[in-house]
GROMACS .gro file of C-alpha atoms in nm:
model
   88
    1UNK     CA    1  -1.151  -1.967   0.175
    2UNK     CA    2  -1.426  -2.159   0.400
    3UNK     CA    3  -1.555  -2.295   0.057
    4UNK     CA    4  -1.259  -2.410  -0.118
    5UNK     CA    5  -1.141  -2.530   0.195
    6UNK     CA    6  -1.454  -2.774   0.257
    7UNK     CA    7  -1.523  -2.857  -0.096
    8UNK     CA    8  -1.136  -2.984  -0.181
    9UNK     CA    9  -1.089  -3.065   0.216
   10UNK     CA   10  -0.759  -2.896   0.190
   11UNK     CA   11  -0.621  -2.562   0.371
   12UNK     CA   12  -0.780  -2.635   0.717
   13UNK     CA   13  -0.559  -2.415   0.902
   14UNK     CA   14  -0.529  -2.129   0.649
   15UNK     CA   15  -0.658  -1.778   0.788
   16UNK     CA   16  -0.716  -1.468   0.609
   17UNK     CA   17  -0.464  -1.159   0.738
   18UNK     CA   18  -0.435  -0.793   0.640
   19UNK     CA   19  -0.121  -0.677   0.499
   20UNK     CA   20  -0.067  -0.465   0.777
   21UNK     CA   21   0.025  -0.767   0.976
   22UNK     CA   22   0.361  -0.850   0.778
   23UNK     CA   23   0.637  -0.614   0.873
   24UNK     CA   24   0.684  -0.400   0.553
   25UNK     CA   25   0.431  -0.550   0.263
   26UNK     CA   26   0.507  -0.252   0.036
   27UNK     CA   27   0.902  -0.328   0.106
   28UNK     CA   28   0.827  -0.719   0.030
   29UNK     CA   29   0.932  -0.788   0.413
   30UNK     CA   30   0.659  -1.073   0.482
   31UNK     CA   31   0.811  -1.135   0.827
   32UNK     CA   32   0.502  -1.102   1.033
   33UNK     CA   33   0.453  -0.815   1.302
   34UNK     CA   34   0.427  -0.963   1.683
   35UNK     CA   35   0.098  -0.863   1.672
   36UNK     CA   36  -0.026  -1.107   1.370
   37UNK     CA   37  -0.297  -1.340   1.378
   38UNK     CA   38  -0.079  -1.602   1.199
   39UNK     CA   39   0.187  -1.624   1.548
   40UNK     CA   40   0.161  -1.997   1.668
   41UNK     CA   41  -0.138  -2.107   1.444
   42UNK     CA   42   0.062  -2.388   1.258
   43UNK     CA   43   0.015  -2.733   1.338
   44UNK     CA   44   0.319  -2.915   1.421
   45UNK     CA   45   0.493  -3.182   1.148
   46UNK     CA   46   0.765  -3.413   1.332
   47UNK     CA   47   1.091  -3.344   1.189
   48UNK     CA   48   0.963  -3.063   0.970
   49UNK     CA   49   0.858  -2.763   1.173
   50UNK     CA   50   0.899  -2.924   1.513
   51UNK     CA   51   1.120  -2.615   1.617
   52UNK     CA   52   0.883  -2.379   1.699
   53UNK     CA   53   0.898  -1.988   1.897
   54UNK     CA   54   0.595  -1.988   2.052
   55UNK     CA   55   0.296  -2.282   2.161
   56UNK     CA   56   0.301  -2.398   1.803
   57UNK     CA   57   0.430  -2.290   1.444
   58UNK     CA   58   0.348  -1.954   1.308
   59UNK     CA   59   0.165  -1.963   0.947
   60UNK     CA   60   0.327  -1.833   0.684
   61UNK     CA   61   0.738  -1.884   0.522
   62UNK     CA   62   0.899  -1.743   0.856
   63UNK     CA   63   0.875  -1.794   1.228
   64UNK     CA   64   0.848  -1.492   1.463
   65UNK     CA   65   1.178  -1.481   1.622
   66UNK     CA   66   1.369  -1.715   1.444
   67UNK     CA   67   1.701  -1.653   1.221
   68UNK     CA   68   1.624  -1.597   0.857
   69UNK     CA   69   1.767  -1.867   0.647
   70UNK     CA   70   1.967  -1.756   0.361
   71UNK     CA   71   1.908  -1.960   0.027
   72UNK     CA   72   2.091  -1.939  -0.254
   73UNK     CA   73   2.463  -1.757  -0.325
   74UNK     CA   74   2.616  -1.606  -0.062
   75UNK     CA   75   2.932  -1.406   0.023
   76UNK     CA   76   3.091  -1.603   0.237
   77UNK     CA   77   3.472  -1.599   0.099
   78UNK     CA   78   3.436  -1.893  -0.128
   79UNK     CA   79   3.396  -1.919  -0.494
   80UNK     CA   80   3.346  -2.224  -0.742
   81UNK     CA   81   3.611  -2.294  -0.976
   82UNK     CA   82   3.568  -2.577  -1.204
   83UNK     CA   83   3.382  -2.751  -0.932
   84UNK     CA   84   3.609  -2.743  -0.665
   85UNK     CA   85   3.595  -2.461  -0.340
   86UNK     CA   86   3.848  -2.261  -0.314
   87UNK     CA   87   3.898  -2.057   0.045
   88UNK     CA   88   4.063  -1.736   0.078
   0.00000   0.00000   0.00000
């Protein structure tokens, strides 16, 4: 990673971790343990990731902490019908 990192000048703040520092790698659970090297080793982007845990971001799609966002569908009692939402 050092390599790539200095010869494209890209990935500065990437870090190696084991597996064993997401919550549940083999149950695709990336959420990382409390104990990961990745907690608050994200540089902070103004209106991006400026909502933060810890000191600073944590690396890596989720913050320690934080509520999960949902993408996609969801059940939440409405449904499309011919482009219009209906409530129940």
């Amino acid at each position: 990673l050092e390599e790539f990192s200095q010869a494209l000048g890209i990935e500065q703040n990437s870090i190696f971790i084991d597996k064993q520092e997401f919550t549940s790698f083999s149950s695709n659970d990336f959420t990382l343990k409390s104990t990961s090297s990745a907690i608050n080793k994200g540089t902070t982007i103004p209106n991006i990731n400026n909502i933060h845990q810890g000191s600073a971001p944590d690396l890596g799609a989720y913050e320690k902490g934080a509520q999960q966002t949902t993408y996609g569908a969801r059940d939440n009692n409405y449904e499309i019908e011919s482009n219009y939402w209906i409530s129940y």
